[in-house]
mmCIF file of N, CA, C and O in Angstrom:
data_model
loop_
_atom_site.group_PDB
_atom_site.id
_atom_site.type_symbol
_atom_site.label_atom_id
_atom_site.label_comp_id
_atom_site.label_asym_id
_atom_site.label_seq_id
_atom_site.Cartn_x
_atom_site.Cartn_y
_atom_site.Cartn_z
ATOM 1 N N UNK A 608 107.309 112.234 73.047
ATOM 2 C CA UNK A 608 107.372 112.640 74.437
ATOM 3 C C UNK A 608 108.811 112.464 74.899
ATOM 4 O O UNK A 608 109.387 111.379 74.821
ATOM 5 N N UNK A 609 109.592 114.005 75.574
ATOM 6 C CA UNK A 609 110.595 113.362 76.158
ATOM 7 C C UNK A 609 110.685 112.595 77.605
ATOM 8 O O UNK A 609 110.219 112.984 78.675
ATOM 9 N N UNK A 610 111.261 111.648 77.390
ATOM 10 C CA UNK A 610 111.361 111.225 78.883
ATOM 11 C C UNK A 610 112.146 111.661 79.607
ATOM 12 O O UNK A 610 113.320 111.465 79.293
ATOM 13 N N UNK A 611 111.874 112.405 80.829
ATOM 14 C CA UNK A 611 112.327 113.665 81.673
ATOM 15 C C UNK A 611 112.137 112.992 82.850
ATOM 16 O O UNK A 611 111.256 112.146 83.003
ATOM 17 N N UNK A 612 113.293 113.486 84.087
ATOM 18 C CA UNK A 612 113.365 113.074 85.182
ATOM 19 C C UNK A 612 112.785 114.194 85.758
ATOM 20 O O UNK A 612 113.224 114.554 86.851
ATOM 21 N N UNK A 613 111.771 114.892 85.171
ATOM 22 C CA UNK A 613 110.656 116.073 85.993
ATOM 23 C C UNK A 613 109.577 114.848 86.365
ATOM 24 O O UNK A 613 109.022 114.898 87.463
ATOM 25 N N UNK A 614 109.347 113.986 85.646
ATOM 26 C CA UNK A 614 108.751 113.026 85.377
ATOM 27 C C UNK A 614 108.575 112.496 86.969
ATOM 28 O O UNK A 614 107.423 112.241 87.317
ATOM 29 N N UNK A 615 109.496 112.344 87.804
ATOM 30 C CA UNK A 615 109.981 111.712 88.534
ATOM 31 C C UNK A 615 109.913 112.986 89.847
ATOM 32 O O UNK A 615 109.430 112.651 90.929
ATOM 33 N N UNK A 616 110.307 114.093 89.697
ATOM 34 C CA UNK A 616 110.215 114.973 90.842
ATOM 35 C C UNK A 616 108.659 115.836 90.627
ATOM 36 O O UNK A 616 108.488 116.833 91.329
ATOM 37 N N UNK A 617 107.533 115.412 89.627
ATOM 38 C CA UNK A 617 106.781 115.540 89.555
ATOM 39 C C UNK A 617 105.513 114.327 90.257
ATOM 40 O O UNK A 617 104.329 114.633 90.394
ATOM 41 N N UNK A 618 106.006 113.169 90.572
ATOM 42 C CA UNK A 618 105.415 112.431 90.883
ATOM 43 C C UNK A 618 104.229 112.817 91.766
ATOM 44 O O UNK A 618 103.115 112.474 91.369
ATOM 45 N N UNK A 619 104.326 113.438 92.831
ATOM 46 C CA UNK A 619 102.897 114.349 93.386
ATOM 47 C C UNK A 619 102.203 114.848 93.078
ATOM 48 O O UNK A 619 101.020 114.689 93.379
ATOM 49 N N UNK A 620 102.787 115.893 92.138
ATOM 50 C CA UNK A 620 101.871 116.593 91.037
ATOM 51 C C UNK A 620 100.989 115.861 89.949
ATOM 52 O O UNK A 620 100.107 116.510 89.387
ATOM 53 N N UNK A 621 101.253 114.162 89.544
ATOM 54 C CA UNK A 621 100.506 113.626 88.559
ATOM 55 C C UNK A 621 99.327 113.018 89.682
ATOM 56 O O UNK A 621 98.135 113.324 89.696
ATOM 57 N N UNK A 622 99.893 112.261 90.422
ATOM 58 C CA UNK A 622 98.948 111.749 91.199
ATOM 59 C C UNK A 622 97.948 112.804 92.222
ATOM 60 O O UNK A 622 96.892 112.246 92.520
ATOM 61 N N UNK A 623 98.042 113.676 92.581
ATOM 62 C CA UNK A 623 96.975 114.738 92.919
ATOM 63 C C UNK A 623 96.004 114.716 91.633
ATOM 64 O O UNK A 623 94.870 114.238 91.647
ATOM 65 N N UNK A 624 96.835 115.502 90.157
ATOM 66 C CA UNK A 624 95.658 115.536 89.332
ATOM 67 C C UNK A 624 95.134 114.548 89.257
ATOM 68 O O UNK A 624 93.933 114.776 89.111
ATOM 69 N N UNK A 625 95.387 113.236 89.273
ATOM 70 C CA UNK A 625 94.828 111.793 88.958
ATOM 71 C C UNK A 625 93.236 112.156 89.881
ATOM 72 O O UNK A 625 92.081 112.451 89.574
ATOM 73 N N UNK A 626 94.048 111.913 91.188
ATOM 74 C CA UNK A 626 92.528 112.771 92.088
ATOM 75 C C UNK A 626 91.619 113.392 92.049
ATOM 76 O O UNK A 626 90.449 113.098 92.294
ATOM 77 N N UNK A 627 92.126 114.423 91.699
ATOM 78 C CA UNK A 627 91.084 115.606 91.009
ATOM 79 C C UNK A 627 89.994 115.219 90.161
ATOM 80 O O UNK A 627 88.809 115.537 90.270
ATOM 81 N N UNK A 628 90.678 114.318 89.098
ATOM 82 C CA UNK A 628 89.869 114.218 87.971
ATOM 83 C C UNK A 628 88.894 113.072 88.309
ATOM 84 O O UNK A 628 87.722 113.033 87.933
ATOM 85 N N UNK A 629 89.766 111.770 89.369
ATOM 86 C CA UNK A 629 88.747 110.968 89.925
ATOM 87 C C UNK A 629 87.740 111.718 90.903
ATOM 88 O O UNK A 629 86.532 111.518 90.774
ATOM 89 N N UNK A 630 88.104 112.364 91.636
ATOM 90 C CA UNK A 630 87.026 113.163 92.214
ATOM 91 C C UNK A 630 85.675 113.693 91.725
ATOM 92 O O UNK A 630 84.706 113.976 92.429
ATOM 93 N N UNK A 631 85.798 113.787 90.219
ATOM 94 C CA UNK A 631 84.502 114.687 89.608
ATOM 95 C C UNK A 631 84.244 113.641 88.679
ATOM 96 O O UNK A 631 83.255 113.593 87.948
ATOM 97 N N UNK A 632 85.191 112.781 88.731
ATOM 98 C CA UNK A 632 84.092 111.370 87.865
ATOM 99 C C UNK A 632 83.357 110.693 88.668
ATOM 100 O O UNK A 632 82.235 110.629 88.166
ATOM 101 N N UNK A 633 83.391 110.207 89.557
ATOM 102 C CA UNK A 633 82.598 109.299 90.461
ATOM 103 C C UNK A 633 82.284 109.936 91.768
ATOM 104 O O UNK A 633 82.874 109.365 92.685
ATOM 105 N N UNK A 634 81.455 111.058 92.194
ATOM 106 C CA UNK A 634 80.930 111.911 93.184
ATOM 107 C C UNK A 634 80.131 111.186 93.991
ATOM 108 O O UNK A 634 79.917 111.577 95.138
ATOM 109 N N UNK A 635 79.461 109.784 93.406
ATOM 110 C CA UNK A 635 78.689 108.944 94.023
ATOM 111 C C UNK A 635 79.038 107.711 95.134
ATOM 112 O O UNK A 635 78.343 107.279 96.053
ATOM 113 N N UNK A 636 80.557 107.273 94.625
ATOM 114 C CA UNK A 636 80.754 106.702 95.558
ATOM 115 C C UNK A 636 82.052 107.381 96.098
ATOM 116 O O UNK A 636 82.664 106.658 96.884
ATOM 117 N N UNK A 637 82.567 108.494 95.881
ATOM 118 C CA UNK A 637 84.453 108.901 96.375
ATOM 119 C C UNK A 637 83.940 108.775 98.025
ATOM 120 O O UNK A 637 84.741 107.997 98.544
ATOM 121 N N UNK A 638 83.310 109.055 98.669
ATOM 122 C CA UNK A 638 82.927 109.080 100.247
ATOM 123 C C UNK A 638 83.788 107.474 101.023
ATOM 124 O O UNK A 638 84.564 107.167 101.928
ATOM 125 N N UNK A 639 82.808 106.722 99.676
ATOM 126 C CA UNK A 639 83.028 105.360 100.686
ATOM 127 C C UNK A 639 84.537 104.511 99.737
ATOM 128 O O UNK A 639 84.739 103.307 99.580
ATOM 129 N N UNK A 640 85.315 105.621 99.290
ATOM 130 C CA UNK A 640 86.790 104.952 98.852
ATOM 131 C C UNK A 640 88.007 105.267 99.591
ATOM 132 O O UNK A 640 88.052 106.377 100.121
ATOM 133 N N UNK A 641 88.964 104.508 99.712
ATOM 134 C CA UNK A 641 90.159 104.918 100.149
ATOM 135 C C UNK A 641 90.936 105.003 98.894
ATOM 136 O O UNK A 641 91.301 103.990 98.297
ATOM 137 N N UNK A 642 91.230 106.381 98.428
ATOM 138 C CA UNK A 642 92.374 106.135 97.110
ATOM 139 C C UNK A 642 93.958 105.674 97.439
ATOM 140 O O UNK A 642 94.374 106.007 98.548
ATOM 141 N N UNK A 643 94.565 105.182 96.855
ATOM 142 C CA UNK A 643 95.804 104.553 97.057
ATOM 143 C C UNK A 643 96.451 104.979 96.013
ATOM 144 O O UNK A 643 95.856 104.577 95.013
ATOM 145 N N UNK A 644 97.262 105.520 95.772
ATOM 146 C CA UNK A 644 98.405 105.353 94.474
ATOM 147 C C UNK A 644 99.201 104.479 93.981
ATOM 148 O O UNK A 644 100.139 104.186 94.722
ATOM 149 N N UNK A 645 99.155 103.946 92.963
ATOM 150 C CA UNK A 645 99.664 102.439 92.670
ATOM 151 C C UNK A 645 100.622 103.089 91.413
ATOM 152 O O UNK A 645 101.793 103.029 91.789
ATOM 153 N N UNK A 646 100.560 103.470 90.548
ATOM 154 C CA UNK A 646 101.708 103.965 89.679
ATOM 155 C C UNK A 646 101.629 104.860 88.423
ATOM 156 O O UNK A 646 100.537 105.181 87.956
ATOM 157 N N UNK A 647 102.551 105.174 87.996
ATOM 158 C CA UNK A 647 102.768 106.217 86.624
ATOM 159 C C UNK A 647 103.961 105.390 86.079
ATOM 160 O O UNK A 647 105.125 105.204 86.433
ATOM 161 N N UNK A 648 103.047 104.912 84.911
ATOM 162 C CA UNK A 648 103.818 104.504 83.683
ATOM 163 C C UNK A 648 103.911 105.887 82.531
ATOM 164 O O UNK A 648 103.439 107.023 82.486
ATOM 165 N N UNK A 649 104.777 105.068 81.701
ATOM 166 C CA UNK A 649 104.782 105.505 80.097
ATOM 167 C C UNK A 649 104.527 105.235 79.528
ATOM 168 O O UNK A 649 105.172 104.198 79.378
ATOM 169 N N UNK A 650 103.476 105.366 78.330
ATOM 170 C CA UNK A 650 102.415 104.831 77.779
ATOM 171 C C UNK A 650 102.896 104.968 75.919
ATOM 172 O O UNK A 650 102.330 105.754 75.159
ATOM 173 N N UNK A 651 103.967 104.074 75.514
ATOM 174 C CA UNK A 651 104.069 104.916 73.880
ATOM 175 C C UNK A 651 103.217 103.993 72.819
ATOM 176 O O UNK A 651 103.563 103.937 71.639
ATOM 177 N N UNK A 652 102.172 103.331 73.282
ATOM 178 C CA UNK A 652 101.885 102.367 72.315
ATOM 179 C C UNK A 652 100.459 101.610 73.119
ATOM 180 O O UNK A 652 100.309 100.564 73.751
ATOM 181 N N UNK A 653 99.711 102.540 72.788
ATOM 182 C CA UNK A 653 98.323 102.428 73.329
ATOM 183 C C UNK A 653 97.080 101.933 72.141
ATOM 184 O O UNK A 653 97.009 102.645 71.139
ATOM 185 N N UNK A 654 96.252 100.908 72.229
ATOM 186 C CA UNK A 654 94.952 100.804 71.242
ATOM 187 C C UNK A 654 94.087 102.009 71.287
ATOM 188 O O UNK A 654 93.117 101.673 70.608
ATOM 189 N N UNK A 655 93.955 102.799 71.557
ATOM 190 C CA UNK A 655 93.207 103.615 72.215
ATOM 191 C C UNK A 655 93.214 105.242 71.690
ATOM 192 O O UNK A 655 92.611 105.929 70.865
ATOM 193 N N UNK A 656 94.619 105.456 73.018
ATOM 194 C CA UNK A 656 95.298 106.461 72.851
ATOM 195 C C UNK A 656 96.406 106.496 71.722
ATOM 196 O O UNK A 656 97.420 105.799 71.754
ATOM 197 N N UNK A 657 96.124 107.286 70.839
ATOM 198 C CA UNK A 657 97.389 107.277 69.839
ATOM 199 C C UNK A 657 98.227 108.192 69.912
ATOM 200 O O UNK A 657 98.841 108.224 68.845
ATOM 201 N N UNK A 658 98.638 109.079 70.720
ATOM 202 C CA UNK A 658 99.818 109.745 71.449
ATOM 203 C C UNK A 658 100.353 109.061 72.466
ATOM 204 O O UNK A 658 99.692 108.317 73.191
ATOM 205 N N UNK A 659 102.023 109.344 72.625
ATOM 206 C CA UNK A 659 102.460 108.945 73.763
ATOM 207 C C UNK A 659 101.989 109.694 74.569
ATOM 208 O O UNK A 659 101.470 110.785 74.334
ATOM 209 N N UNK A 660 102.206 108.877 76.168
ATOM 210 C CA UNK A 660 101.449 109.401 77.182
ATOM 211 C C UNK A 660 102.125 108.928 78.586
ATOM 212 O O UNK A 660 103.037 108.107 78.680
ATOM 213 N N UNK A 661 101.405 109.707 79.796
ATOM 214 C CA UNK A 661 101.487 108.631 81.165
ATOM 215 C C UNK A 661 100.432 108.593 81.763
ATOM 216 O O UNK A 661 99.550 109.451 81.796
ATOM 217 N N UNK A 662 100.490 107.305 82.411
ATOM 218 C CA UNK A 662 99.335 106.643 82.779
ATOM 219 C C UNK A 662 99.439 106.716 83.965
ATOM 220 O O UNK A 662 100.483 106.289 84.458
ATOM 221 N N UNK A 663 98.493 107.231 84.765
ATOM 222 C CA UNK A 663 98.595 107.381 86.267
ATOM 223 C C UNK A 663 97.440 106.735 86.825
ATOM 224 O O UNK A 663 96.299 106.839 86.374
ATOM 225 N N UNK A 664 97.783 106.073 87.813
ATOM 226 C CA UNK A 664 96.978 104.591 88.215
ATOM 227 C C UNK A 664 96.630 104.948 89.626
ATOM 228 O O UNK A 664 97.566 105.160 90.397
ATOM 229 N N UNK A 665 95.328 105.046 90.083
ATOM 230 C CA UNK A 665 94.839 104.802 91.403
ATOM 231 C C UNK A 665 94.028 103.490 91.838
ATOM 232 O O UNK A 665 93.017 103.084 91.265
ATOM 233 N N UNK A 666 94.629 102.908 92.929
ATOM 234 C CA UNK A 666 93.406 101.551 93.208
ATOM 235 C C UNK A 666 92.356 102.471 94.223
ATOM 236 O O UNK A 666 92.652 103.451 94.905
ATOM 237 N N UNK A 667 91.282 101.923 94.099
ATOM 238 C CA UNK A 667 89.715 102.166 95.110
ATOM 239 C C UNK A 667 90.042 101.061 95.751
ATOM 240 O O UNK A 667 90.273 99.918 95.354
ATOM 241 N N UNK A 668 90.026 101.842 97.419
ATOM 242 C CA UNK A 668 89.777 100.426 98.205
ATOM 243 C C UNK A 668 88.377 100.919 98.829
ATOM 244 O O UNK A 668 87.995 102.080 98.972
ATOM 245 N N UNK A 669 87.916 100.085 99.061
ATOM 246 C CA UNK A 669 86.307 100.457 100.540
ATOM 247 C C UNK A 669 86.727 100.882 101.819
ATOM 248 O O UNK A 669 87.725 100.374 102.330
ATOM 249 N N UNK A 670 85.996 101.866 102.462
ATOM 250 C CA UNK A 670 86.589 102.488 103.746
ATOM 251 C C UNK A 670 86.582 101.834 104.904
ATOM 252 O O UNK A 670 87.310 101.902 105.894
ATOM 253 N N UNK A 671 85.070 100.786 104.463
ATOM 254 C CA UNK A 671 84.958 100.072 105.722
ATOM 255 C C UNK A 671 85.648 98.764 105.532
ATOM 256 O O UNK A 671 86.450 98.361 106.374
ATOM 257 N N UNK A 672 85.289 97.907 104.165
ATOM 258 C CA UNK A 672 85.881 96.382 104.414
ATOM 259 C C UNK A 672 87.457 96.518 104.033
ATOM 260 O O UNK A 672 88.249 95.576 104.064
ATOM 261 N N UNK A 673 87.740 97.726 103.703
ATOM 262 C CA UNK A 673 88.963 97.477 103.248
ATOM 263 C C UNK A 673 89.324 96.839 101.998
ATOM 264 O O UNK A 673 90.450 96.909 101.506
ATOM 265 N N UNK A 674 88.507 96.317 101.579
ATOM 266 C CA UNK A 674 89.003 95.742 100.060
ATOM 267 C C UNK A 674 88.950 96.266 99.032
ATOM 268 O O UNK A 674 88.233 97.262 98.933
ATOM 269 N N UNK A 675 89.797 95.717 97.727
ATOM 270 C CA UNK A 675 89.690 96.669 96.481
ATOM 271 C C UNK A 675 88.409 96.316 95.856
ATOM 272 O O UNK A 675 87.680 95.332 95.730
ATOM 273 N N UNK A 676 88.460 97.618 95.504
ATOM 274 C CA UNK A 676 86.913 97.709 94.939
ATOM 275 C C UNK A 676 86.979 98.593 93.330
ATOM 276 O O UNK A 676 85.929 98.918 92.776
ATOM 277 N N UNK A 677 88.126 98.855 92.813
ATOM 278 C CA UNK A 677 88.137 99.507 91.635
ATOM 279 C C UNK A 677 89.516 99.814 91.560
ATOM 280 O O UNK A 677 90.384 99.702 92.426
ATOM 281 N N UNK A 678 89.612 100.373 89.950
ATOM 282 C CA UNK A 678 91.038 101.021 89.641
ATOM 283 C C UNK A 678 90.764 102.378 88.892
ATOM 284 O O UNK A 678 89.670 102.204 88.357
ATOM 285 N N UNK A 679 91.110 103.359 88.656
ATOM 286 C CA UNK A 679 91.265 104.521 88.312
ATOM 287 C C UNK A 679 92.625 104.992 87.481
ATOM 288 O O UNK A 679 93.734 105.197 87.973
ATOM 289 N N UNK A 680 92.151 105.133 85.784
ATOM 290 C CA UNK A 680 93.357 105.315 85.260
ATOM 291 C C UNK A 680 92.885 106.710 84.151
ATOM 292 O O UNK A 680 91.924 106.788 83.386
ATOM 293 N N UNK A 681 93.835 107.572 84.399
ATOM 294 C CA UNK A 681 93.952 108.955 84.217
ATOM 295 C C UNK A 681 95.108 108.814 83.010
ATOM 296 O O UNK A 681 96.067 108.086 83.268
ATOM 297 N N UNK A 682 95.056 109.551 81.561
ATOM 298 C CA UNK A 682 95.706 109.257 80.805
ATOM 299 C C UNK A 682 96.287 110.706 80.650
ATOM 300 O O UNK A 682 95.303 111.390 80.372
ATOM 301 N N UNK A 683 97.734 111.767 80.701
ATOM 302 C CA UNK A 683 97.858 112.868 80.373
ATOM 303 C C UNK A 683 98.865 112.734 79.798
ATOM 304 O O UNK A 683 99.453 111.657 79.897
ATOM 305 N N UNK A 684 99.532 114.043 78.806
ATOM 306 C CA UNK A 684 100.671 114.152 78.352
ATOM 307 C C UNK A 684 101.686 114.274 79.088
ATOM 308 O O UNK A 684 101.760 113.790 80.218
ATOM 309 N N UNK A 685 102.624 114.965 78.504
ATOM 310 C CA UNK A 685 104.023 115.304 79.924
ATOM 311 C C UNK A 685 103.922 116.938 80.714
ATOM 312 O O UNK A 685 104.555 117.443 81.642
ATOM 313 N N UNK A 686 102.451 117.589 79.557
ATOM 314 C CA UNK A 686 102.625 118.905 79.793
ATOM 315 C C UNK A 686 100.992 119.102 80.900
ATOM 316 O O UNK A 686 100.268 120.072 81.127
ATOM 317 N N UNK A 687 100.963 117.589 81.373
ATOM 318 C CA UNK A 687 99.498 117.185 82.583
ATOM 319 C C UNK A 687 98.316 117.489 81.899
ATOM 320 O O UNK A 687 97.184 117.307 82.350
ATOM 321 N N UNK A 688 98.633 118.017 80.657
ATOM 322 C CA UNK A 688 96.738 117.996 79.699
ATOM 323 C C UNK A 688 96.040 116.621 79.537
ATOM 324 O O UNK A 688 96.424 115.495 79.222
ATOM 325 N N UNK A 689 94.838 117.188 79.889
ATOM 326 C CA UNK A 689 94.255 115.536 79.851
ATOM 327 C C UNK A 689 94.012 114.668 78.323
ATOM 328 O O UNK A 689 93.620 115.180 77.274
ATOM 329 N N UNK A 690 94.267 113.631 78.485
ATOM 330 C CA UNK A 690 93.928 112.506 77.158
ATOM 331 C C UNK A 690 92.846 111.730 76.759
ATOM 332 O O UNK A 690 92.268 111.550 75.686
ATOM 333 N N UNK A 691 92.659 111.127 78.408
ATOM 334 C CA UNK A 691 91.665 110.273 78.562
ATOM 335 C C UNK A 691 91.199 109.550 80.221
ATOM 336 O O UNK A 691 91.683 110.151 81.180
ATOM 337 N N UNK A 692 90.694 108.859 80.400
ATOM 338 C CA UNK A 692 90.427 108.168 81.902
ATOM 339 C C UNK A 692 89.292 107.118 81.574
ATOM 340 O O UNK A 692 88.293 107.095 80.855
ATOM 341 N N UNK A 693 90.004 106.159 82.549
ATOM 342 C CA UNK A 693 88.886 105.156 82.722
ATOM 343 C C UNK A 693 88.549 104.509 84.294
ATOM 344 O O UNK A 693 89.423 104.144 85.081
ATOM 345 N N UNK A 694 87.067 104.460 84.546
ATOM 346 C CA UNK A 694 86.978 104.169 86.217
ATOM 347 C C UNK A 694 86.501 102.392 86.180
ATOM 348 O O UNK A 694 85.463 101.835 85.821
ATOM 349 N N UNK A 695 87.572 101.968 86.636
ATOM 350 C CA UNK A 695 86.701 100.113 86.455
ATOM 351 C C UNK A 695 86.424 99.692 88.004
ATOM 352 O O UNK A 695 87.353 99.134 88.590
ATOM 353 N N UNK A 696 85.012 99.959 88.817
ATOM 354 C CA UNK A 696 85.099 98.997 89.463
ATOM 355 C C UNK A 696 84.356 97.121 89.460
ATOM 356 O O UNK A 696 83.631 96.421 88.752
ATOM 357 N N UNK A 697 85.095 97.036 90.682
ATOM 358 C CA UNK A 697 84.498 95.290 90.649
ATOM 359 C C UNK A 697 83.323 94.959 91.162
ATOM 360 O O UNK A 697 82.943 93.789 91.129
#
C-alpha cells in the first residue's frame, strides 16, 4: 500500500463509507446511536487481515444517556474496497 496524502484529503470520504457500511450492519440499534469518528489508521500487520490496510474507527455513543456503548471498525484498502468489519458493543 502506498502511503498517500489522498489518504488525508480523503478523510471524509473513508469515514462516510465507514457509515454506510455501519448502517446496514446494525439496522437494529443505528436509531438509538450517536456515531462519532474517532480515527483512520494504517493497518500493515494485522492477525486477521493479511493485506495492508486502513482501519477506520467509529465509537457508538447512546442518544439518550450519552454514553459509549460500542466501537465500529471498517477494514478497506487505499482503493475504499472492503476487507473486513467488526461491530463490538458493551
Amino acid at each position: 500500500m502506498d502511503l498517500d496524502i489522498n489518504i488525508i484529503k480523503d478523510k471524509d470520504v473513508f469515514y462516510n463509507l465507514a457509515i454506510e457500511y455501519y448502517n446496514n450492519v446494525d439496522e437494529e440499534y443505528r436509531e438509538e446511536c450517536l456515531i462519532s469518528r474517532k480515527s483512520i489508521a494504517i493497518v500493515v500487520d494485522h492477525e486477521f487481515i493479511v493485506t495492508p490496510c486502513l482501519e477506520i474507527k467509529l465509537e457508538l455513543r447512546s442518544v439518550i444517556e450519552q454514553n459509549k456503548i460500542g466501537n465500529y471498525f471498517l477494514y478497506v484498502n487505499q482503493e475504499k474496497e472492503f476487507l473486513d468489519e467488526f461491530l463490538i458493543l458493551e
